[in-house]
Tab-separated table of C-alpha atoms and ligand atoms in Angstrom:
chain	number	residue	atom	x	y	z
U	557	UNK	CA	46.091	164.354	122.261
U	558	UNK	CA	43.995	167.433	122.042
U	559	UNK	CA	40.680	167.801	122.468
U	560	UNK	CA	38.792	170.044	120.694
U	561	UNK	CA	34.981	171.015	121.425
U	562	UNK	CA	32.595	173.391	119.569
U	563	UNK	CA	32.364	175.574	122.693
U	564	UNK	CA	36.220	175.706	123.015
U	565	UNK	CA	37.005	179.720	121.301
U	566	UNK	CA	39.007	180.978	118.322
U	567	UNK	CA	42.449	182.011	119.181
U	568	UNK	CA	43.698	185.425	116.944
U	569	UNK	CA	46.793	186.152	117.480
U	570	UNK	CA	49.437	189.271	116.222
U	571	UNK	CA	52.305	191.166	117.259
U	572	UNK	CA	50.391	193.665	118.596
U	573	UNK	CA	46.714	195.251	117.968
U	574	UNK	CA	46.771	195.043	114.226
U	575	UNK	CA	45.399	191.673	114.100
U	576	UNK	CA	41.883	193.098	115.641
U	577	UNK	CA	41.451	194.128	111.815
U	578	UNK	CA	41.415	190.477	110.969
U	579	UNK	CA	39.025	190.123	114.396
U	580	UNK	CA	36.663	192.478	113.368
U	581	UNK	CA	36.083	190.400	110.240
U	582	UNK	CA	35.585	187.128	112.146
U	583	UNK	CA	33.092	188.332	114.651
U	584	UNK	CA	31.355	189.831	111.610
U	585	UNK	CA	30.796	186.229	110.355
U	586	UNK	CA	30.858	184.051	113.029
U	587	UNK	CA	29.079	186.557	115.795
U	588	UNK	CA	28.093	183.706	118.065
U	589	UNK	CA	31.795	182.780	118.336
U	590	UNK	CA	33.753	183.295	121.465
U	591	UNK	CA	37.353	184.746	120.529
U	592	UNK	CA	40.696	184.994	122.398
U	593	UNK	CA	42.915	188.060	121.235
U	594	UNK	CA	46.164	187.986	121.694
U	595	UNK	CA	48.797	190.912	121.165
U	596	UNK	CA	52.601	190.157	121.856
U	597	UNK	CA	52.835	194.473	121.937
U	598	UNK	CA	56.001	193.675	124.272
U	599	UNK	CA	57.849	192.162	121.575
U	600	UNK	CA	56.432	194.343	118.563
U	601	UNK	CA	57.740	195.429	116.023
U	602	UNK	CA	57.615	191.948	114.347
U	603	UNK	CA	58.276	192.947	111.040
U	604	UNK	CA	62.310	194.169	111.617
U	605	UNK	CA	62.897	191.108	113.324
U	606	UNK	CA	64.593	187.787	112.048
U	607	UNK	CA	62.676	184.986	110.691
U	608	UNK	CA	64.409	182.706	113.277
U	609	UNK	CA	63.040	185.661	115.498
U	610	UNK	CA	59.754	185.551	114.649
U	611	UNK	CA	59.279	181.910	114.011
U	612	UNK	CA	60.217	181.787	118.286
U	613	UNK	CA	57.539	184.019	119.155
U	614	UNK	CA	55.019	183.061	117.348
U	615	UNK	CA	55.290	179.502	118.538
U	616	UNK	CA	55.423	180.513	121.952
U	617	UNK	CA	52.168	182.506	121.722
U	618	UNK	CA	50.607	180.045	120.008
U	619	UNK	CA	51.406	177.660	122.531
U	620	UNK	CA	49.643	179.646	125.068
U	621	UNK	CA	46.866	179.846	123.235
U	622	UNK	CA	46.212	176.311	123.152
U	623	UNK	CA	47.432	175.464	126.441
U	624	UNK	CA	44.102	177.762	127.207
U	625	UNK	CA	42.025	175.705	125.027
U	626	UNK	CA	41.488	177.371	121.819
U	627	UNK	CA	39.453	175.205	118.829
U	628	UNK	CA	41.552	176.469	116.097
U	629	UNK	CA	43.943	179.460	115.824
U	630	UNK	CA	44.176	182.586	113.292
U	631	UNK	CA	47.746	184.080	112.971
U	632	UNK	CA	46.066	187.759	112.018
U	633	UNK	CA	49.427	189.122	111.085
U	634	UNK	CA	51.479	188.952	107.705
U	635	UNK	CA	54.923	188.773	108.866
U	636	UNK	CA	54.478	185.935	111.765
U	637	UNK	CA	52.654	183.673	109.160
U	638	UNK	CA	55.220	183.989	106.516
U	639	UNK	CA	57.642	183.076	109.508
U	640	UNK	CA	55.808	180.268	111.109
U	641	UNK	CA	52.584	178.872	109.905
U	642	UNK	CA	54.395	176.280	108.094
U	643	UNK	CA	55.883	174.638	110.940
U	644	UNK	CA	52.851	175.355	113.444
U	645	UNK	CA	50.663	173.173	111.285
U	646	UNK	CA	53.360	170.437	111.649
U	647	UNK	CA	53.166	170.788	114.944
U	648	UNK	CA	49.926	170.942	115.741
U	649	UNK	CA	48.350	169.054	112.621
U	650	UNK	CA	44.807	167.756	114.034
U	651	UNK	CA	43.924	172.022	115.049
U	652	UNK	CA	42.792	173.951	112.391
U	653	UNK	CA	45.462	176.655	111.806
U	654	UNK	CA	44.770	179.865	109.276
U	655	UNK	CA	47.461	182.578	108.461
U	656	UNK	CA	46.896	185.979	106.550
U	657	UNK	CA	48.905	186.716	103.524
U	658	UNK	CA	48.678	189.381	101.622
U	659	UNK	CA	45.792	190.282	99.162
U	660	UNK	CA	47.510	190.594	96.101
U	661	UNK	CA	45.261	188.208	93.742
U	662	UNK	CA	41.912	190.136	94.218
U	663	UNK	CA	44.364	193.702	93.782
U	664	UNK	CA	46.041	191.886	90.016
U	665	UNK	CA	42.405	190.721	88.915
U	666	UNK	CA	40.691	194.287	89.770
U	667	UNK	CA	41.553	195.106	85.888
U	668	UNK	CA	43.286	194.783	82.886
U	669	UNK	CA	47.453	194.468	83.946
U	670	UNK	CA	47.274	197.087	86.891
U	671	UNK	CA	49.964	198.521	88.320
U	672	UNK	CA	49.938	197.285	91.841
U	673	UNK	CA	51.581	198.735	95.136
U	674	UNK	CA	51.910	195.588	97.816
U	675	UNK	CA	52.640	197.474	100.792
U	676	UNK	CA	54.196	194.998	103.717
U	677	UNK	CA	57.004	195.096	107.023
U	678	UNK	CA	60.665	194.948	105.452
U	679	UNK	CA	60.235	190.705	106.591
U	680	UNK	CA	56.833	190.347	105.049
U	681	UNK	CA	58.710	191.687	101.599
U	682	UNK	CA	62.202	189.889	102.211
U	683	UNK	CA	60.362	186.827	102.416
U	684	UNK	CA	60.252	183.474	100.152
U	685	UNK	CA	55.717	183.179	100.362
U	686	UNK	CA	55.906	186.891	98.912
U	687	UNK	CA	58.251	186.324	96.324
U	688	UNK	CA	56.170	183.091	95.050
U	689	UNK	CA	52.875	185.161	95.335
U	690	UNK	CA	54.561	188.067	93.144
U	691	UNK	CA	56.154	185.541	90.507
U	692	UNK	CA	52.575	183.478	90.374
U	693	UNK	CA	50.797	186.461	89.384
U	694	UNK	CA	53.805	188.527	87.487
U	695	UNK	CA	52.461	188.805	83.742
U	696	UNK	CA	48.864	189.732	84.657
U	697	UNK	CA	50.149	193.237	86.668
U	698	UNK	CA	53.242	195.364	87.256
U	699	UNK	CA	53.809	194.554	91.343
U	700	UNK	CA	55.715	196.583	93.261
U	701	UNK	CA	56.474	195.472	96.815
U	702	UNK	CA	57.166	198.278	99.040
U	703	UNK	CA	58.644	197.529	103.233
U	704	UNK	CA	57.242	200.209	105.473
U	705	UNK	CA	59.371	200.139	108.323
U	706	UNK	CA	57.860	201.928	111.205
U	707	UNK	CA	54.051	202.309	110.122
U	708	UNK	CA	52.308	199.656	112.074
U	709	UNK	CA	53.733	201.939	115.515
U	710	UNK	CA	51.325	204.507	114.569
U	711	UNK	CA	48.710	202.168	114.948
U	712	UNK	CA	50.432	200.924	117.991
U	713	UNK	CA	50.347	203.729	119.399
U	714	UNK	CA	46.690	204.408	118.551
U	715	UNK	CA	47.957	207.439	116.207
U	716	UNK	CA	45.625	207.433	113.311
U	717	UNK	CA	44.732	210.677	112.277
U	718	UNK	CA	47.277	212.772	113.114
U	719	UNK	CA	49.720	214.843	111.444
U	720	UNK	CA	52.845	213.053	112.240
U	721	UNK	CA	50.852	210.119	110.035
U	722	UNK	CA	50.126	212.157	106.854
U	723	UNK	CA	53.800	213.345	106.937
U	724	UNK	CA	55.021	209.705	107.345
U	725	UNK	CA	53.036	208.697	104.043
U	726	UNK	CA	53.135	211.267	102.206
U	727	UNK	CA	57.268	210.641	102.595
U	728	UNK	CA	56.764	206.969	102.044
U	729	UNK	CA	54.394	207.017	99.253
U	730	UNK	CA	55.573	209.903	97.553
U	731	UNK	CA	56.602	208.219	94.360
U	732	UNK	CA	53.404	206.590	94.237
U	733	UNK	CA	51.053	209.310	93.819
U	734	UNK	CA	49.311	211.217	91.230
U	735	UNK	CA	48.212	208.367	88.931
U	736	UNK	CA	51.426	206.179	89.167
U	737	UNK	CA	49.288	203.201	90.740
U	738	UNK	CA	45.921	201.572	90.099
U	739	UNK	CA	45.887	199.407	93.635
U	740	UNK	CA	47.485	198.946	97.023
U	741	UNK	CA	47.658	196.019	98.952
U	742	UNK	CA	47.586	196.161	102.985
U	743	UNK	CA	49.568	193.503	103.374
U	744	UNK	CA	50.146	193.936	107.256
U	745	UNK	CA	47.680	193.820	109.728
U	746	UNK	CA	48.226	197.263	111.199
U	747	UNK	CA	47.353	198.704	107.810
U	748	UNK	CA	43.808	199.182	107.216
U	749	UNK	CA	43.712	200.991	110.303
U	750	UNK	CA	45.088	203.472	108.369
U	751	UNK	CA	43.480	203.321	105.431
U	752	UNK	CA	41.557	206.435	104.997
U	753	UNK	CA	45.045	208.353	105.292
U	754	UNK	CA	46.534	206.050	102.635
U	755	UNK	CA	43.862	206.722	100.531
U	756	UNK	CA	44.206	210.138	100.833
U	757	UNK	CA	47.634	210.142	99.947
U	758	UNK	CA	47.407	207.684	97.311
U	759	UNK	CA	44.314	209.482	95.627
U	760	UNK	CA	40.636	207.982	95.098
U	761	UNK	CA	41.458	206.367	92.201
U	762	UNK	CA	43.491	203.397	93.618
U	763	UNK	CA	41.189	200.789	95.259
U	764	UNK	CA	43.022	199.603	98.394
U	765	UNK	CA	42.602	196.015	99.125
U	766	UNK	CA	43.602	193.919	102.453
U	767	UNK	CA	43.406	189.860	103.663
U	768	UNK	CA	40.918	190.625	106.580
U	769	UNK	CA	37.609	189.193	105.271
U	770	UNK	CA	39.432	186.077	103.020
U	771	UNK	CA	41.127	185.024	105.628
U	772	UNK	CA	38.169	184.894	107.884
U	773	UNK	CA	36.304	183.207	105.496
U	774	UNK	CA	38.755	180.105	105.401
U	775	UNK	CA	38.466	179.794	109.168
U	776	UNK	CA	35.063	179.643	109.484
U	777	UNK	CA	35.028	177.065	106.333
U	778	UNK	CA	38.039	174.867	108.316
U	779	UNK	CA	35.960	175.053	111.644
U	780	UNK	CA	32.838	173.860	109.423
U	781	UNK	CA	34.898	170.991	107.558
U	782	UNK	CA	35.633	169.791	111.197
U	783	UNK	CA	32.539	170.063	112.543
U	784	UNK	CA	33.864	172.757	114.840
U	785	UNK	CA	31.379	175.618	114.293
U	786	UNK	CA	29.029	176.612	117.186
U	787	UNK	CA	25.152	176.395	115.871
U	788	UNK	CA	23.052	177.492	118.718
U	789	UNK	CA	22.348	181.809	118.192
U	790	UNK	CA	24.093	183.317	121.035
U	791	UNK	CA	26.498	186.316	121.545
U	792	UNK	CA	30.300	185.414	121.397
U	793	UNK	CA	32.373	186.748	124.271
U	794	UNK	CA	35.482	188.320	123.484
U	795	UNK	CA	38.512	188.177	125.683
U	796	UNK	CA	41.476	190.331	125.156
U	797	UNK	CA	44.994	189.398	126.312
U	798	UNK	CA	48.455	191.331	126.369
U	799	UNK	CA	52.233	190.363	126.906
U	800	UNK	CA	51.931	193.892	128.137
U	801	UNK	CA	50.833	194.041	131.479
U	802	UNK	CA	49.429	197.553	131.660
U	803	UNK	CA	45.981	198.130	129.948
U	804	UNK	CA	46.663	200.762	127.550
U	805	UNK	CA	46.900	197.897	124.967
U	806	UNK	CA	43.548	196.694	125.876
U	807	UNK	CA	41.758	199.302	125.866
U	808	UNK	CA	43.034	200.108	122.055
U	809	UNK	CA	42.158	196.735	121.207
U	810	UNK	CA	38.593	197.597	121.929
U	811	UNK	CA	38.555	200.882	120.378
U	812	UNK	CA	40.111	199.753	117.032
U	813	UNK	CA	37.153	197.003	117.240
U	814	UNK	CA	34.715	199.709	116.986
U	815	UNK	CA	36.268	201.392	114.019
U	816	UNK	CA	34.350	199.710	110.855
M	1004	DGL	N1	50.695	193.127	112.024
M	1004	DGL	C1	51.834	192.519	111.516
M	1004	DGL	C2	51.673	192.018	110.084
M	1004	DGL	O1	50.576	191.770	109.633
M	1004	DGL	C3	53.207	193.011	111.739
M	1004	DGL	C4	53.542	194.225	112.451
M	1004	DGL	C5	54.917	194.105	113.091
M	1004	DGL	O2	54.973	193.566	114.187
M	1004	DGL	O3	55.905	194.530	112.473
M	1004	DGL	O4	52.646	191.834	109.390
């Protein structure tokens, strides 16, 4: 059997560095938290893979993850939760396990019937979770899921501001512009990184929403139903881990942690 300590750290885990948007949110919470990060950049893109796909890798990461002793274990990205969380809590039951989905309750209650972009990979919007969040929330907004193949290598990539960005979304969200939404949903990890550019393209009117700070939030209230929380003020170490052996990845991990 497991055992778990407070002093054991947080595993965050995502296909690549998108899930340090989710991390940034954590550490913002729960500062006197250590944290493992782990990126599976090797096998990224996770969101043109299959379920079946998916559902192997992020079982095999998680494994790792407790194998090095983690108290409880966020999967910070959209696609590998709709693939696996499910059967991760079955198989690890007594750990506390959160997933990120995306925010499209907060975007559908921001006013009266909105019209609501839900922007996701092409598995995150193929998938059963997204369907039942659309049809729960279907006569309070218009919802219009769109797959974004190839955005989150941008942010890979650490390309953020660059043209070869703004020409990507302003291709991708063409349709979308000049009034024809009230919100957009982030609903991949990689996402807000981009934000400001989406907003730009979108317009100022649309309020952008994503899952980082809820899904924080419902860690740090399953560590505390547990009894799992540290209490003593300290500052929480951070380590940062790869499939990728070279350190490029890292060291865009910690940049993207700066970026608030
Ligand atoms: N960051 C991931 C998500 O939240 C997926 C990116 C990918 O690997 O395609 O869905």
């Amino acid at each position: 059997m497991y055992h778990i300590e407070k002093k054991q750290p947080i595993a965050v885990f995502d296909s690549g560095v998108g899930g340090i948007s989710v991390l940034r949110e954590l550490k913002k919470i729960m500062p006197n938290e250590d944290f493992i990060y782990f990126g599976d950049s090797k096998n990224a893109p996770y969101g043109v893979k299959t379920k079946e796909e998916v559902r192997k890798l992020t079982i095999a990461c998680a494994t790792g993850l407790f194998d090095q002793g983690a108290k409880g274990l966020v999967v910070a990205c959209n696609t590998a939760t709709s693939a696996a969380v499910r059967v991760l809590r079955e198989m690890y039951p007594y750990i506390p396990i959160v997933g990120i989905e995306p925010a499209v309750k907060p975007a559908v209650l921001c006013m009266d019937h909105p019209r609501v972009l839900v922007m996701a990979t092409p598995m995150t919007i193929h998938e059963e979770k997204l369907h039942n969040l659309i049809a729960k929330y279907e006569d309070k907004a218009t919802i219009i899921p769109l797959p974004c193949p190839g955005l989150m290598d941008f942010v890979e990539r650490g390309d953020l501001d660059g043209e070869d960005l703004h020409r990507y979304l302003e291709d991708l969200l063409y349709s979308y512009r000049n009034n024809q939404i009230d919100a957009a949903v982030l609903g991949c990890t990689h996402y807000p990184f981009a934000r400001e550019q989406i907003q730009r393209v979108l317009g100022d009117q649309v309020q952008i929403f994503d899952g980082g700070e809820g899904t924080a939030r419902e860690m740090r209230r399953r560590l505390a139903e547990k009894g799992l929380l540290r209490e003593e003020e300290r500052r929480g170490n951070i380590v940062f881990q790869n499939s990728l052996a070279d350190d490029t990845k890292i060291a865009l991990c910690r940049r993207l942690l700066q970026i608030t």
